[in-house]
Amino acid sequence: MMSVETEIRFSLNGRPVSLKVPATMKTLAMLRDRLGMTGTKYACGEGECGACTIEIDGKTVNSCLMYAVDCDGREVVTIEGLRTPEGLHPVQQAFVDHGAVQCGFCMPGMIMQSRNLLANNPELTREQAQRGLEGNLCRCTGYTKVLDAVDAVAATNTCGGRANP
Amino acid sequence: MEKTANATPTAKQTLIGTRVKKPDAPDKATGKTRYINDMVLPQMLIGKVLFAGRPHAKIVRIDTSAAEQLPGVHAVLTGKDATGLKFGFVRDNVALKDKVRCEHDEIAAVAAESEDIARQAVALIEVEYEDLPGVFTPEDGAREDAPLIHDNFPGNKSLAFDFQHGDVAAAEAASDFVVDNVFRPHHVTHCCMGTSCAIADFDHNGKLTIWTQTQYPYNYKMDLAPALGLHPGDIRVIQPPIGGAFGSKLDVYPYEPIAALLARKTGRPVKVIYSREEEFKASPTRQPAIIHMRTGCTRDGTLTFRSADVLLDNGAYTSWGPTIPVIMMRTVSGHYRVPAVDFKAQAIYTNNPYAGSFRGYGNVQCTYATAQQMDMLADMVDMDPLAFHLKNSQKSGEITPQKSFLRECALVECLETAAQASDYSRKRKEYAAQQDAPGRYKKGIGLASSIHNAGGAKIHKSDGIGTILKMDDYARVTVITGASEIGQGIDAVITLIVSEELGVPLEHVTLVNNDSDIAPWDVGVHASRTTFIAGNGTRRAARKAKAQILAAAEKVLGEPAETLELRGGSVVRDQCGTPIIKLDRLLRQMHFQAEPELVMVTDYYEPKSEPEGAQHMSDHSAAYSHAVHIAEITVDTLTGEIKVDKVTVAQDVGRIINRMGLEGQVEGGLAIGLGYALSENMLLDHGLLKNASFRDYKLITAPEMPPLDLHFIESDCAEGPYGAKGISELPTIVIAPAIANALYNATGVRIFNPPMSPETVARAIHERRMQTAPGKATTPSEALAV
Ligand code: FES
Ligand code: FES
């Protein structure tokens, strides 16, 4: 049984990519299994945990729900794309500095979502951050240090705009 | 002879109690960390399991021929490939079954070239079952005519435990008040964000390498070996980074030997990884129980006795889960001064999923009962619960009936600190007075406390750890230790201690702790032991290295070793801090001198605790600790929804080592306890899980996390590293009964069958209104009107 493959082209973390994917393949599987981008995590596959969060054209999506073919022609940013030549992105650095990372498995999604919230609202309050991160589950941290990290970035307004302009 | 590279004196500074970052955090925050779930090996096959999907059945026929013929399939295994390879706590489990005893029983397994092919192959396996009547509660399992789940366990009886102290009957007769309740702590599961995963590979000498999530690498070999008919010495355990454990990785679960059996059969590495649905159905749970507890006191508020009769729902197989009475009984007998104790526990096989160990290890369930009964008795004797707790609190130096020696006991301080910080007594009175006043939303405040081992638990002959510490010619330190990193932050603690002792920068310390062929013995991450045990091991090893270095410095510099110290990467004069020689330079000199010397020390640290023993009368932990939680809540009496507004925590931590890691453990542990208290619940219908997704099984999310007011009491534990005690389980243990007591304060209702979900709470409030004021303001619409 050969499934039909479609050729797609998109920008991944600022670099052009083209590949053939089956119509049924999800973006998460494409990133992890086809492109070796394992930073984005699978933890539920049903849009319920946020571990697979990536940005498409400036909006966060659960990559486990989105079909890979729908990436065609779009700008895709994953956790690997946040790092700047100078080092960690300010949001990543804040998570490290505030002890927000324990097992770290939820963190790629948590950081992608946090960065997006901060970019869209530089004056993000703690309550807004809590609501904005409702879809990102973490079993280790109790979210407190995650919110501390987000607060710290909001206070210094160091997040910047689009993830990969 | 001054060899001063940098003449600025280095003042004595301590890192103990500071905030140190987790060394692995940058890689985790950037997606660089390669978790076991991400790993791919050359030639690797994917293993998939066929689960029974029914709770109790005979396997009449199994036909794997279609699956075997599917292109890309390399092996199909069934029960006959694992015959006789029993493993588990009482050797009642096997990787692939010849009879079904619970929903997730592993019936067959496939190794194929891709996940898709493996999945298709599993679907092609034909099994004919003959369903058997099942038992789904321990009461049913204990009935004389109950279907037998394992032929060799008559009466469906699994483990049993008991402990008696004093004369309970006499104490009861002397009691003015006795509370008597049945609590039914429920099934919950760990929900590690990284799903279960193992990769197995055999070499041609018959040695198995297994990449696993275990938090218990050395005993893991012993536990895994019989499932494969291997010698434990022929197993190499590698522990890549994992997405959480929380106790779930203490047991060997069948998918691990399945990966190994498939690897042996195919001669290729095989990876088994669960989907979230499989994870919900086939990973461990917290041990459910039925706890019949009775506690008495005299009119003046002195505790007289506690008795607990515990029936454990063992599930289909015996894991670490039903061993929790070992910890439960320490709380029943030793939390507060209890003169007479009667504790009995019996685990009964059922056709439900089976438990593993889970952070809090029985004490979550037990404290839900003890802490509510303390609150009830205080109410009966008309005392402020704070005063009631204080009256019965132990002090340093007391020994419990089970011989737990409370060397440094800060229970009183924890109680007073938390009560004062939260203004507990005033608020409690005020809210109680408002209980029956009109209004939909009620405020409540509740206090709970518990005790837990805080220096390991000697359930094996050893509770020790091996440490190897070596320094290279650049003065970089490598610590090779048995202590596993599962996200909890032992990496930061070990780094901090080495830096403290050897005066090297934190970044110059590397940890090797994930390969059983390299790292020495340890008893695993459990029993709140790792900071305590590995912290001591690391400190001792570092001090040995330091003594060696300073002795060498004496030879080179001609200054007495006692006057020298290691600070800022140099040997300094202790008094003034003046650096004399750079450490790397000295190390090179040691290497190149006529009689070369290598700085590479080993240490075996064994805590001064006593083996648990069958009588349960031993000082089984090197330290004990207490925590008090005070929860402030708002209850919507219409919907039954509980909003936790704030939690005040006072915990005896002995001494803070890494403040950031400590806070993180308390916050995260408490969040797990909150989920247990409020929303998490595995809905089992005749042994079948009905809510195997995050949509229907509700973890605590960011908006539900209340502000925490953390108070760390430093009791300075003599045996602990720098005075520290183990800390990570108490936060999970104490929160649920604090909320339950707050719920009582707010509404006058008690929930004996957690979680305190909106439906359960609303029903209890409704029933109470029916009883207290029949026919008045009892319907939801009327409640809304007031
Ligand atoms: S893996 Fe996509 S939301 Fe959970
Ligand atoms: S850090 Fe472990 S799940 Fe969030």
Short mmCIF file of C-alpha atoms in Angstrom, two decimals, chain B residues 400-643:
data_model
loop_
_atom_site.label_atom_id
_atom_site.label_comp_id
_atom_site.label_asym_id
_atom_site.label_seq_id
_atom_site.Cartn_x
_atom_site.Cartn_y
_atom_site.Cartn_z
CA THR B 400 8.64 6.74 67.70
CA PRO B 401 7.10 3.34 68.46
CA GLN B 402 8.72 1.98 65.30
CA LYS B 403 12.10 3.31 66.47
CA SER B 404 12.36 6.21 64.07
CA PHE B 405 14.79 8.44 65.94
CA LEU B 406 13.71 12.05 65.44
CA ARG B 407 17.15 13.50 66.02
CA GLU B 408 16.41 16.95 64.70
CA CYS B 409 12.67 17.49 64.83
CA ALA B 410 11.25 20.82 63.68
CA LEU B 411 7.57 19.92 63.71
CA VAL B 412 6.65 22.61 66.24
CA GLU B 413 8.56 25.22 64.29
CA CYS B 414 6.89 24.17 61.05
CA LEU B 415 3.45 24.41 62.64
CA GLU B 416 4.06 27.78 64.24
CA THR B 417 5.72 29.27 61.18
CA ALA B 418 2.99 28.25 58.77
CA ALA B 419 0.18 29.23 61.13
CA GLN B 420 1.66 32.63 61.80
CA ALA B 421 2.48 33.38 58.17
CA SER B 422 -1.05 32.55 57.06
CA ASP B 423 -2.89 34.02 60.06
CA TYR B 424 -4.43 30.58 60.36
CA SER B 425 -6.21 30.66 63.69
CA ARG B 426 -8.02 33.92 63.09
CA LYS B 427 -9.12 33.03 59.57
CA ARG B 428 -10.24 29.57 60.58
CA LYS B 429 -12.60 30.96 63.21
CA GLU B 430 -13.91 33.62 60.90
CA TYR B 431 -14.60 31.20 58.03
CA ALA B 432 -16.18 28.59 60.29
CA ALA B 433 -18.63 31.19 61.53
CA GLN B 434 -19.60 31.94 57.92
CA GLN B 435 -20.23 28.29 57.01
CA ASP B 436 -24.01 28.41 57.13
CA ALA B 437 -24.41 32.06 56.29
CA PRO B 438 -26.02 32.86 52.94
CA GLY B 439 -23.79 33.18 49.89
CA ARG B 440 -22.62 30.96 47.09
CA TYR B 441 -18.87 31.30 47.61
CA LYS B 442 -17.28 30.18 50.87
CA LYS B 443 -13.75 30.66 52.06
CA GLY B 444 -11.88 28.05 54.02
CA ILE B 445 -8.46 27.47 55.51
CA GLY B 446 -7.01 24.09 56.39
CA LEU B 447 -3.89 22.83 58.07
CA ALA B 448 -2.22 19.49 57.52
CA SER B 449 1.14 18.01 58.32
CA SER B 450 3.10 14.86 57.84
CA ILE B 451 6.38 13.12 58.47
CA HIS B 452 8.53 11.39 55.87
CA ASN B 453 11.88 9.72 55.67
CA ALA B 454 14.41 12.35 54.68
CA GLY B 455 17.61 10.35 54.61
CA GLY B 456 16.72 7.41 52.43
CA ALA B 457 15.02 4.26 53.63
CA LYS B 458 17.00 1.11 54.22
CA ILE B 459 14.68 -1.32 52.49
CA HIS B 460 17.68 -3.18 51.06
CA LYS B 461 20.79 -4.32 52.88
CA SER B 462 22.48 -1.17 51.62
CA ASP B 463 21.13 2.32 51.15
CA GLY B 464 24.53 3.53 50.06
CA ILE B 465 26.26 5.09 47.12
CA GLY B 466 29.59 4.81 45.39
CA THR B 467 31.38 7.90 44.11
CA ILE B 468 34.50 8.25 42.01
CA LEU B 469 35.95 11.72 41.70
CA LYS B 470 38.80 12.48 39.37
CA MET B 471 40.62 15.64 38.39
CA ASP B 472 42.50 16.16 35.17
CA ASP B 473 45.53 18.31 34.45
CA TYR B 474 43.31 21.32 33.76
CA ALA B 475 41.73 20.97 37.19
CA ARG B 476 38.45 19.88 35.63
CA VAL B 477 36.54 17.57 37.90
CA THR B 478 34.57 14.52 36.82
CA VAL B 479 32.23 12.96 39.34
CA ILE B 480 31.29 9.41 38.46
CA THR B 481 28.34 8.58 40.63
CA GLY B 482 25.48 6.15 40.87
CA ALA B 483 23.05 9.01 41.53
CA SER B 484 20.60 9.25 38.64
CA GLU B 485 19.36 12.53 37.20
CA ILE B 486 15.67 12.28 36.36
CA GLY B 487 14.94 15.98 36.20
CA GLN B 488 15.05 16.53 39.94
CA GLY B 489 18.36 18.38 39.89
CA ILE B 490 20.97 16.18 41.54
CA ASP B 491 23.31 17.41 38.81
CA ALA B 492 23.14 20.93 40.26
CA VAL B 493 23.53 19.67 43.83
CA ILE B 494 26.63 17.59 43.05
CA THR B 495 28.18 20.39 41.02
CA LEU B 496 27.55 22.82 43.84
CA ILE B 497 29.11 20.55 46.45
CA VAL B 498 32.23 19.87 44.38
CA SER B 499 32.65 23.55 43.73
CA GLU B 500 32.17 24.28 47.42
CA GLU B 501 34.77 21.75 48.51
CA LEU B 502 37.39 22.10 45.79
CA GLY B 503 37.06 25.79 44.99
CA VAL B 504 36.65 25.19 41.28
CA PRO B 505 34.05 26.97 39.14
CA LEU B 506 30.70 25.23 38.78
CA GLU B 507 31.25 24.92 35.03
CA HIS B 508 34.40 22.88 35.61
CA VAL B 509 32.50 19.97 37.10
CA THR B 510 31.15 17.17 34.88
CA LEU B 511 28.90 14.34 35.93
CA VAL B 512 29.00 10.78 34.62
CA ASN B 513 26.00 9.04 36.08
CA ASN B 514 24.15 7.23 33.36
CA ASP B 515 26.02 4.03 32.58
CA SER B 516 26.09 1.06 34.93
CA ASP B 517 29.33 -0.19 33.37
CA ILE B 518 31.04 2.99 34.52
CA ALA B 519 29.27 4.49 37.50
CA PRO B 520 29.39 2.72 40.87
CA TRP B 521 26.57 1.30 43.00
CA ASP B 522 23.61 3.31 44.18
CA VAL B 523 20.15 2.37 45.40
CA GLY B 524 18.32 4.73 43.07
CA VAL B 525 16.24 7.86 43.14
CA HIS B 526 13.54 7.20 45.73
CA ALA B 527 12.73 7.70 49.40
CA SER B 528 13.79 11.38 49.20
CA ARG B 529 17.33 10.06 49.37
CA THR B 530 19.43 11.43 46.52
CA THR B 531 20.54 14.82 47.84
CA PHE B 532 21.11 13.27 51.23
CA ILE B 533 22.98 10.14 50.12
CA ALA B 534 24.70 11.37 46.96
CA GLY B 535 25.36 14.73 48.63
CA ASN B 536 27.22 12.97 51.41
CA GLY B 537 29.03 10.70 48.96
CA THR B 538 30.13 13.63 46.83
CA ARG B 539 31.27 15.67 49.79
CA ARG B 540 33.29 12.80 51.20
CA ALA B 541 34.94 12.10 47.86
CA ALA B 542 35.70 15.79 47.35
CA ARG B 543 37.25 16.02 50.78
CA LYS B 544 39.47 13.03 50.10
CA ALA B 545 40.63 14.67 46.88
CA LYS B 546 41.24 17.90 48.72
CA ALA B 547 43.34 16.21 51.38
CA GLN B 548 45.46 14.61 48.68
CA ILE B 549 45.89 17.90 46.83
CA LEU B 550 46.81 19.85 49.95
CA ALA B 551 49.33 17.18 50.97
CA ALA B 552 50.90 17.50 47.54
CA ALA B 553 50.84 21.29 47.89
CA GLU B 554 52.68 20.99 51.18
CA LYS B 555 55.43 19.06 49.43
CA VAL B 556 55.70 21.52 46.57
CA LEU B 557 55.27 24.72 48.55
CA GLY B 558 56.76 23.79 51.87
CA GLU B 559 53.79 25.19 53.75
CA PRO B 560 51.81 22.97 56.12
CA ALA B 561 48.68 21.50 54.53
CA GLU B 562 46.54 22.61 57.50
CA THR B 563 47.21 26.23 56.66
CA LEU B 564 46.17 25.82 53.03
CA GLU B 565 42.76 25.85 51.35
CA LEU B 566 41.34 25.49 47.85
CA ARG B 567 39.59 28.59 46.66
CA GLY B 568 38.99 30.34 43.35
CA GLY B 569 40.82 27.66 41.38
CA SER B 570 44.00 28.01 43.43
CA VAL B 571 45.69 26.77 46.55
CA VAL B 572 45.43 29.69 48.97
CA ARG B 573 46.60 30.46 52.48
CA ASP B 574 43.50 29.79 54.52
CA GLN B 575 43.96 32.78 56.82
CA CYS B 576 44.40 35.57 54.33
CA GLY B 577 43.16 33.95 51.15
CA THR B 578 46.32 34.75 49.22
CA PRO B 579 46.64 32.41 46.24
CA ILE B 580 49.93 30.51 46.10
CA ILE B 581 49.61 28.18 43.16
CA LYS B 582 46.97 27.58 40.54
CA LEU B 583 45.26 24.28 40.99
CA ASP B 584 45.77 23.10 37.40
CA ARG B 585 49.45 23.84 37.66
CA LEU B 586 49.75 21.89 40.87
CA LEU B 587 47.87 18.97 39.34
CA ARG B 588 50.25 18.93 36.39
CA GLN B 589 53.19 18.96 38.77
CA MET B 590 51.65 16.00 40.57
CA HIS B 591 51.38 14.14 37.28
CA PHE B 592 54.90 14.95 36.12
CA GLN B 593 56.84 14.61 39.36
CA ALA B 594 59.29 11.77 40.01
CA GLU B 595 56.65 9.76 41.85
CA PRO B 596 53.58 10.68 39.83
CA GLU B 597 50.25 11.04 41.53
CA LEU B 598 46.77 11.00 40.09
CA VAL B 599 43.87 12.66 41.86
CA MET B 600 41.21 10.01 41.55
CA VAL B 601 39.43 9.01 44.72
CA THR B 602 36.65 6.62 45.49
CA ASP B 603 34.16 6.67 48.28
CA TYR B 604 31.44 4.39 49.51
CA TYR B 605 28.95 6.15 51.72
CA GLU B 606 26.51 4.06 53.70
CA PRO B 607 24.08 6.05 55.84
CA LYS B 608 23.74 5.17 59.51
CA SER B 609 20.29 3.73 59.18
CA GLU B 610 19.01 0.29 60.09
CA PRO B 611 17.44 -2.23 57.72
CA GLU B 612 13.65 -2.08 57.77
CA GLY B 613 13.29 -5.68 58.96
CA ALA B 614 10.17 -7.82 59.10
CA GLN B 615 9.18 -6.42 62.50
CA HIS B 616 9.28 -2.83 61.22
CA MET B 617 11.09 -1.78 64.37
CA SER B 618 14.16 0.04 63.16
CA ASP B 619 15.57 3.47 62.59
CA HIS B 620 15.23 2.85 58.86
CA SER B 621 16.12 6.31 57.61
CA ALA B 622 19.14 8.43 58.41
CA ALA B 623 16.80 11.41 58.90
CA TYR B 624 13.12 12.27 59.17
CA SER B 625 11.44 15.48 58.29
CA HIS B 626 8.13 17.25 58.68
CA ALA B 627 6.11 19.63 56.59
CA VAL B 628 3.03 21.69 57.27
CA HIS B 629 0.78 22.99 54.52
CA ILE B 630 -1.94 25.55 55.09
CA ALA B 631 -4.34 25.83 52.17
CA GLU B 632 -6.67 28.76 51.64
CA ILE B 633 -9.52 28.06 49.27
CA THR B 634 -12.74 29.44 47.86
CA VAL B 635 -15.52 26.94 47.29
CA ASP B 636 -18.31 27.52 44.84
CA THR B 637 -21.06 25.76 46.77
CA LEU B 638 -23.22 25.57 43.67
CA THR B 639 -20.79 23.86 41.31
CA GLY B 640 -18.59 22.34 44.00
CA GLU B 641 -15.52 23.85 42.41
CA ILE B 642 -12.57 24.49 44.71
CA LYS B 643 -10.22 27.31 43.88
#
